[in-house]
Short mmCIF file of C-alpha atoms and ligand atoms in Angstrom, two decimals:
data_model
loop_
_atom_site.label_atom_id
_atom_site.label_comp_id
_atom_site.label_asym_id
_atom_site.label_seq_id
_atom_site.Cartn_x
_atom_site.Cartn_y
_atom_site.Cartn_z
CA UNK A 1 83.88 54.99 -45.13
CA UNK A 2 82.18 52.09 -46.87
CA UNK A 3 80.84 51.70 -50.37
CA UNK A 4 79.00 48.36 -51.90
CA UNK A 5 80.50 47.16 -54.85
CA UNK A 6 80.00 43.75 -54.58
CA UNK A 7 77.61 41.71 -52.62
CA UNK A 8 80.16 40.33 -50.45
CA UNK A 9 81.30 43.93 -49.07
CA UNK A 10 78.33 42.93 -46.55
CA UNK A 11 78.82 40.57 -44.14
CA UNK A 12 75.80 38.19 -43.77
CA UNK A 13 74.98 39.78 -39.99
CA UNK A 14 75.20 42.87 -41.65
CA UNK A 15 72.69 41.64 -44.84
CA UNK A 16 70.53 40.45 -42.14
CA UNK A 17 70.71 44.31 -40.57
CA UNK A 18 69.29 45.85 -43.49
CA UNK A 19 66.36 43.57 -43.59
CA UNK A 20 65.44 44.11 -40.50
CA UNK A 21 66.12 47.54 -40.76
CA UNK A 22 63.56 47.33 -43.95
CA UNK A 23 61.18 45.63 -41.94
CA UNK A 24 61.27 48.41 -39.66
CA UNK A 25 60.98 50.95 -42.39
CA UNK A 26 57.60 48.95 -44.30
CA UNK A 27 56.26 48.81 -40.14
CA UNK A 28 57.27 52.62 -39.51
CA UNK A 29 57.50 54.64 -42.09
CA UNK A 30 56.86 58.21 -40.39
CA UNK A 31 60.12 57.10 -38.11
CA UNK A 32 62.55 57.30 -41.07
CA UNK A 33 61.19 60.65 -42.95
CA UNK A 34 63.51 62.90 -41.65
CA UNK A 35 66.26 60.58 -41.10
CA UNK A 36 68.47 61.61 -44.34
CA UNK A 37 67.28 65.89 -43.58
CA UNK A 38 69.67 68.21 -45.86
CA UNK A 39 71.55 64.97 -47.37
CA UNK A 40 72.16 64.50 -51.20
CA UNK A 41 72.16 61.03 -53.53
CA UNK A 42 73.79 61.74 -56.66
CA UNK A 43 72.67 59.27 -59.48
CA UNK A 44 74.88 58.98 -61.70
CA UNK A 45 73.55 56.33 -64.10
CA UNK A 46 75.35 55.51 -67.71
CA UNK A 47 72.65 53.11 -68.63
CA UNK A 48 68.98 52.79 -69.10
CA UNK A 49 67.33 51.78 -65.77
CA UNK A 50 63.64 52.53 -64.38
CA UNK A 51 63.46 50.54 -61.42
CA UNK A 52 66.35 50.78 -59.70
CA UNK A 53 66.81 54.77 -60.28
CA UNK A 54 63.86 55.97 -59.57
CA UNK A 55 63.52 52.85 -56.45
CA UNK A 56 66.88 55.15 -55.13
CA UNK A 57 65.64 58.35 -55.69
CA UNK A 58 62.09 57.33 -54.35
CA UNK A 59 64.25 56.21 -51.44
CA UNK A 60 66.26 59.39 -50.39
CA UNK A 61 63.06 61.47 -51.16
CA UNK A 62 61.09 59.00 -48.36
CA UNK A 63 64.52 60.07 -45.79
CA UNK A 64 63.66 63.10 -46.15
CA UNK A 65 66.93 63.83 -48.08
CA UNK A 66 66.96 65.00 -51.88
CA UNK A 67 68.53 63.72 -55.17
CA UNK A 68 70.96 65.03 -58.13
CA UNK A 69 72.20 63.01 -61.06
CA UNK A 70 71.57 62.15 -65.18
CA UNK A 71 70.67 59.26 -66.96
CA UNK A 72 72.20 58.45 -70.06
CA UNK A 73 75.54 58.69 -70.59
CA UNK A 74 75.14 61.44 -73.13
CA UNK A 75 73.84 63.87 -70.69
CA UNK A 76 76.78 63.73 -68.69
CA UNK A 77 80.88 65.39 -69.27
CA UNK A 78 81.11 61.39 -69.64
CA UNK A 79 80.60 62.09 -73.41
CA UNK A 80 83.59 64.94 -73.88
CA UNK A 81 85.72 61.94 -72.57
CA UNK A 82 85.61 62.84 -68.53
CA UNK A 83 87.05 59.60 -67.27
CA UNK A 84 84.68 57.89 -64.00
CA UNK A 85 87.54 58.70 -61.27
CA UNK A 86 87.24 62.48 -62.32
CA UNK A 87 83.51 62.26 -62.49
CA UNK A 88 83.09 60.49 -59.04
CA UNK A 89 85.69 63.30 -57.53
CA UNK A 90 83.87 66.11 -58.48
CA UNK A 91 80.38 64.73 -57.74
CA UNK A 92 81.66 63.85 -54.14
CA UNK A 93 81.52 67.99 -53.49
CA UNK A 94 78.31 68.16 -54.14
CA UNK A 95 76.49 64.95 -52.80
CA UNK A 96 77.07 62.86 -49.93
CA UNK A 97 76.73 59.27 -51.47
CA UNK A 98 76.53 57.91 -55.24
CA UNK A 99 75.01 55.38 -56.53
CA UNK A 100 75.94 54.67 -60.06
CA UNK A 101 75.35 52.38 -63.28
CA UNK A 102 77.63 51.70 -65.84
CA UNK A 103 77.89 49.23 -68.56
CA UNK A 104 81.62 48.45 -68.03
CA UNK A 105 82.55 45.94 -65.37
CA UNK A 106 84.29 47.35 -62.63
CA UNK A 107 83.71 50.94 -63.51
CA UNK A 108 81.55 51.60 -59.92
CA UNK A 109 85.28 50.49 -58.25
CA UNK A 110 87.30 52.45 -60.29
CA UNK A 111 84.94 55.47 -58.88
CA UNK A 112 84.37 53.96 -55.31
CA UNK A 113 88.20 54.75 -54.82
CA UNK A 114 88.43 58.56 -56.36
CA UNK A 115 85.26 59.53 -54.22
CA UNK A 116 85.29 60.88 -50.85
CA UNK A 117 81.68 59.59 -49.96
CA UNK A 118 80.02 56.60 -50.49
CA UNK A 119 79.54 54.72 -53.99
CA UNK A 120 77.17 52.29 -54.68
CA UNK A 121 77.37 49.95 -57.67
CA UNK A 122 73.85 50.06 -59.30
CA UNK A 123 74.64 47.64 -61.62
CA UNK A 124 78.23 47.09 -63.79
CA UNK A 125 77.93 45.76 -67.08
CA UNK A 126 77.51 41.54 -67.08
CA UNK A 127 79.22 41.28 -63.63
CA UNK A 128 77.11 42.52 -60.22
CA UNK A 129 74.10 43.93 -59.54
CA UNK A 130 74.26 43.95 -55.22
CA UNK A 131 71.25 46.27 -54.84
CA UNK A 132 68.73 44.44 -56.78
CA UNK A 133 70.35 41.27 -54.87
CA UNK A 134 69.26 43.12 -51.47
CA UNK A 135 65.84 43.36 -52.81
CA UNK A 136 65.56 39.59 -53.63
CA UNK A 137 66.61 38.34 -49.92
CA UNK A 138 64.33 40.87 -48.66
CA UNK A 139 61.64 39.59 -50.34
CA UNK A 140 62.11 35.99 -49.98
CA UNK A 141 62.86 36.24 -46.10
CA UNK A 142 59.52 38.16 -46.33
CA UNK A 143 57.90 35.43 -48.42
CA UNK A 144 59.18 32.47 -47.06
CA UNK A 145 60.30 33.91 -43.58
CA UNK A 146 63.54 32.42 -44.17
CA UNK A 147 66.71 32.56 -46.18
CA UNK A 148 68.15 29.34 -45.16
CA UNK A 149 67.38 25.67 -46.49
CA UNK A 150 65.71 26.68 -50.45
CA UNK A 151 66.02 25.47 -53.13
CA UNK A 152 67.09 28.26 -55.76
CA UNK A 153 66.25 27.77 -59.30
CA UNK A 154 67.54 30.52 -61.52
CA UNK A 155 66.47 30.47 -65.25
CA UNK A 156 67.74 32.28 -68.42
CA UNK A 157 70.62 33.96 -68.82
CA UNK A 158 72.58 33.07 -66.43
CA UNK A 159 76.17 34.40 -68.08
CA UNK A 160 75.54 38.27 -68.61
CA UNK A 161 72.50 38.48 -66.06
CA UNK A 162 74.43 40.74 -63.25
CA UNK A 163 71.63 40.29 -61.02
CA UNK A 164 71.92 36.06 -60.94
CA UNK A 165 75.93 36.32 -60.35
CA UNK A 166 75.21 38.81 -57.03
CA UNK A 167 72.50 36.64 -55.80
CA UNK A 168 74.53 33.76 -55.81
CA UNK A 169 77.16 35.05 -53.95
CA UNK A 170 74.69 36.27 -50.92
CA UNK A 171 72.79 32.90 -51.33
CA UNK A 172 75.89 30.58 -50.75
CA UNK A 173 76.32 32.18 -47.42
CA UNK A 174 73.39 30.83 -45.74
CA UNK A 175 72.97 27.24 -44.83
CA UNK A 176 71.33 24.46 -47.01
CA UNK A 177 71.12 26.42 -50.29
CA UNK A 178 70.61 24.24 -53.11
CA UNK A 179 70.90 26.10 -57.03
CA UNK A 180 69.26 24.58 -60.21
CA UNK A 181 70.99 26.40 -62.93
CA UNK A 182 68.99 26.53 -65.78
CA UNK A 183 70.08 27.86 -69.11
CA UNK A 184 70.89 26.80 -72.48
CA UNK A 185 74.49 26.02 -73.00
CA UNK A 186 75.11 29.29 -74.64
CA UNK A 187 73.84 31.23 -71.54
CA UNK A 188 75.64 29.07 -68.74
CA UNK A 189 77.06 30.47 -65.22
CA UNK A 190 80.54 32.35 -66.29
CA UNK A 191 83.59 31.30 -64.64
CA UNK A 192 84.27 33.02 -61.94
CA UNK A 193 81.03 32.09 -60.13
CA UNK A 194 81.37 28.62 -60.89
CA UNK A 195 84.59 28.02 -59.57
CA UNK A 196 84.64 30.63 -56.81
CA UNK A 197 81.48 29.78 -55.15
CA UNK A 198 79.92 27.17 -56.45
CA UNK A 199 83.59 24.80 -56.87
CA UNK A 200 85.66 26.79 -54.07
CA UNK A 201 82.87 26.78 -51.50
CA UNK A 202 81.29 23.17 -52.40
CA UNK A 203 77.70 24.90 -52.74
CA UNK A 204 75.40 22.20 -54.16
CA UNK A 205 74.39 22.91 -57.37
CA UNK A 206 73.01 21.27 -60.57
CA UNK A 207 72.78 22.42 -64.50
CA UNK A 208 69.74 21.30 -66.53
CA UNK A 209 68.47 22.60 -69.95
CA UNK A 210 64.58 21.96 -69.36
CA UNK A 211 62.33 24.64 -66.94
CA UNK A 212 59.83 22.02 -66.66
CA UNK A 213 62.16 19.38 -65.53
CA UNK A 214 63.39 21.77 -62.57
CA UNK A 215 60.22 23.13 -61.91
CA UNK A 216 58.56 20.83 -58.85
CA UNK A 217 62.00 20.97 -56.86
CA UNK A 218 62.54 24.52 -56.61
CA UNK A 219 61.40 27.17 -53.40
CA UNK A 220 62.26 30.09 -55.42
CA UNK A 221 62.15 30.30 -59.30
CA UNK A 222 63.89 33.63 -60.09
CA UNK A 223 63.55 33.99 -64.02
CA UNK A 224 65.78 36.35 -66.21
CA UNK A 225 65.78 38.29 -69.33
CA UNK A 226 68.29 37.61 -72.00
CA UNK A 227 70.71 40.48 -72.49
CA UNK A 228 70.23 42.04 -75.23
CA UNK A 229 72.66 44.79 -74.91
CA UNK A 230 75.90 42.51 -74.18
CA UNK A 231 75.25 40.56 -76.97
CA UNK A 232 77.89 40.85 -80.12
CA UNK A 233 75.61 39.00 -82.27
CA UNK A 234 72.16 39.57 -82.35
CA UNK A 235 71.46 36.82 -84.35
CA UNK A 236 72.40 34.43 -81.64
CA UNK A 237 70.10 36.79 -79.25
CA UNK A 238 67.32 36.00 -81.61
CA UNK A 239 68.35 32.50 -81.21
CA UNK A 240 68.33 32.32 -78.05
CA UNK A 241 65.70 34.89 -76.09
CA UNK A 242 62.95 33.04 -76.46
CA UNK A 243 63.70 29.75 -75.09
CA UNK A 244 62.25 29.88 -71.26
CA UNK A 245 58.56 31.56 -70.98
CA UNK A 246 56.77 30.71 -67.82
CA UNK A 247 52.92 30.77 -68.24
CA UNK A 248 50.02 29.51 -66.28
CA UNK A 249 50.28 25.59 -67.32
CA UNK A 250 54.15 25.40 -66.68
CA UNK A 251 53.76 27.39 -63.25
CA UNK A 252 51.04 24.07 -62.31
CA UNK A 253 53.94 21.60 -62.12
CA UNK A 254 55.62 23.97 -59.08
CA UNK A 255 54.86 23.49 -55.61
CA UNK A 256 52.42 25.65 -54.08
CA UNK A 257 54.51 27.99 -52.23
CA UNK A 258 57.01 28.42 -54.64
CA UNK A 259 57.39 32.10 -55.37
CA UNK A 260 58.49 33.24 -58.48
CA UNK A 261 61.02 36.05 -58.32
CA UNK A 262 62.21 38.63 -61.64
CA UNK A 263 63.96 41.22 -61.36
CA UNK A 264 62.26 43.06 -64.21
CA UNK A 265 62.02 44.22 -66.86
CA UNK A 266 60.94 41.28 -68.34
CA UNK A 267 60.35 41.07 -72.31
CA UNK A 268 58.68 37.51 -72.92
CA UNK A 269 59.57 34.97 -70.20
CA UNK A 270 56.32 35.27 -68.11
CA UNK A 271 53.55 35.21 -69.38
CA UNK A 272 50.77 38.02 -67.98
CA UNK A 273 48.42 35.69 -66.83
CA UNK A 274 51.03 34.80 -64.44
CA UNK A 275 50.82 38.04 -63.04
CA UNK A 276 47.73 37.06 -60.90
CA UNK A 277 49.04 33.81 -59.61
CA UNK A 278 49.96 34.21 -55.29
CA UNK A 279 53.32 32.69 -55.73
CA UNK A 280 54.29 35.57 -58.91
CA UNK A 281 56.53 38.48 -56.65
CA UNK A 282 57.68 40.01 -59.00
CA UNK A 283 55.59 43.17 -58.45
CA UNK A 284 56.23 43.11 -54.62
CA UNK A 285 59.96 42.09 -54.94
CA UNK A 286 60.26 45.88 -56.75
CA UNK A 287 58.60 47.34 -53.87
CA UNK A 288 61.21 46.09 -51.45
CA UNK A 289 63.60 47.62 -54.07
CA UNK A 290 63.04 50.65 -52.37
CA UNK A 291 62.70 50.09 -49.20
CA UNK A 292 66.28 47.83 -48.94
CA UNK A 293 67.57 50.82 -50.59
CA UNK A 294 66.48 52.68 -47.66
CA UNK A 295 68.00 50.91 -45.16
CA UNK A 296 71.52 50.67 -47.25
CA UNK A 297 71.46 54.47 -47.67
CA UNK A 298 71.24 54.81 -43.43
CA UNK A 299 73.47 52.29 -43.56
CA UNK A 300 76.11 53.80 -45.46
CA UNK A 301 76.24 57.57 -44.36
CA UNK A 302 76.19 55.88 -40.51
CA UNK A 303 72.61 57.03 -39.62
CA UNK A 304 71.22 55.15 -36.74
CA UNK A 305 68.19 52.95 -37.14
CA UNK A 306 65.24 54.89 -35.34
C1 NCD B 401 68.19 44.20 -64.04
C2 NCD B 401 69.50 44.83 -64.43
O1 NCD B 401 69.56 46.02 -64.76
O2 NCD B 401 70.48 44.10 -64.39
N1 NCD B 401 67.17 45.15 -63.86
C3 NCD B 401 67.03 45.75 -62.63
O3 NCD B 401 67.92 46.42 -62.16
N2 NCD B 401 65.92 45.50 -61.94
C4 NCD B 401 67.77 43.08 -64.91
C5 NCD B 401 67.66 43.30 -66.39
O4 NCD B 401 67.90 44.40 -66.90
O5 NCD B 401 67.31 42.33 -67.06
#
């Protein structure tokens, strides 16, 4: 039985599966709708989240399956101190796969080895966010039509943002990636993604402090929010969350298929009028949300592509 806990559970052949499995999916939909018939996704989600929830449950519903779960912590036996082993024991008797968020690191692996069914970490505190990463190389292979050769630039905050750690780790895997970190000092890559991809591996990358200064390199921009919520001092996230906004005339300096990737939600680092610019995916890249969900959800209760 597999779970997904971190990005590199999948091999890259296996990454490349559930695209085209996706691909299949946006081509075909009426193929998959009663794929998942009288199977259950539990959601068990112990921190705010709209797009990646309901992109699950919108999943399993489009399978043909159904979905239990909470969100929020406090709706759960989580808050009469039920530990996440016990929790993901009990839930795997009444579901047949999990997919959970929780804002302590690790806490999707501590359940992926109580449960007897699949678990699938939805996001864990500052460290991995593989889901969301599935959605970004399904939309850039759909964008560019490839997920070799780019030039990555990745802007914000680059030390709690889960989603920028996971997508580094599938990126390095394919040939003739190139990263621009871009960040202030503060917010810079945490250690062990700098030294066990980036100094391990020998993946190209380089650090710079200025968006506008990266910009006309990069193939994919893929801009962050700062993280409120693991912040100890909210002064320095005053400092700090304002520092990168991409509008209109700062957009003008990047090439003109460079796409522009967020994972969302995003507070004040694009601007809306970049909302209506071809290379913005931000929009679309939530759409393939679901649909990569739907393929890792076949994938991992060992349904066969139609
Ligand atoms: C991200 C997350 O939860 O890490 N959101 C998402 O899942 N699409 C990014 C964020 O919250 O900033």
């Amino acid at each position: 039985m597999r779970s997904l806990i971190d990005i590199v559970d999948l091999t890259v052949e296996e990454i490349d599966d559930l695209i085209a499995t996706a691909n299949d999916i946006i081509a075909n939909p009426d193929k998959y709708a009663e794929k998942c018939h009288r199977k259950k996704l539990a959601t068990l989600f112990f921190e705010p989240s709209t797009r990646t929830r309901l992109s699950f449950e919108a999943a399993m519903l489009e399978l043909g399956g159904s979905v239990i779960g909470f969100s929020g912590a406090s709706n759960s036996s989580a808050s009469k101190g039920e530990s996440v082993a016990d929790t993901a024991k009990i839930v795997s008797c009444y579901a047949d796969i999990i997919a959970m968020r929780h804002p302590k690191e690790g806490a999707p692996c501590v359940a992926s080895q109580a449960a007897s069914i699949p678990v699938i970490n939805a996001g864990d505190g500052g460290h991995n966010h593989p889901t969301q990463t599935l959605a970004d190389l399904l939309t850039i292979s759909r964008e560019m039509g490839r997920l070799d050769n780019l030039t990555i630039g990745l802007c914000g905050d680059l030390k709690y943002g889960r989603t920028v750690h996971s997508l580094i780790e599938a990126m390095s895997r394919y040939k003739g990636i190139q990263f621009v970190l871009i960040s202030p000092e503060e917010l810079k890559i945490p250690g062990f993604i700098r030294y066990n991809v980036f100094e391990n591996q020998g993946i190209p990358y380089t650090e710079v402090s200025s968006l506008e200064e990266a910009m006309p390199d990069l193939d994919v921009l893929y801009m962050t929010r700062v993280q409120k919520e693991r912040f100890s001092d909210l002064a320095e996230y005053e400092r700090l969350k304002d520092l990168y906004i991409l509008d209109g005339k700062k957009l003008n300096m990047a090439k003109p298929d460079t796409i522009v990737l967020h994972p969302l939600p995003r507070v004040n680092e694009i601007t809306v009028d970049v909302d209506s610019d071809p290379r913005a995916c931000y929009f679309f890249q939530a759409l393939c949300g679901k649909h990569i969900r739907m393929a890792l959800i076949l994938f991992l209760l060992g349904i066969k592509r139609a």
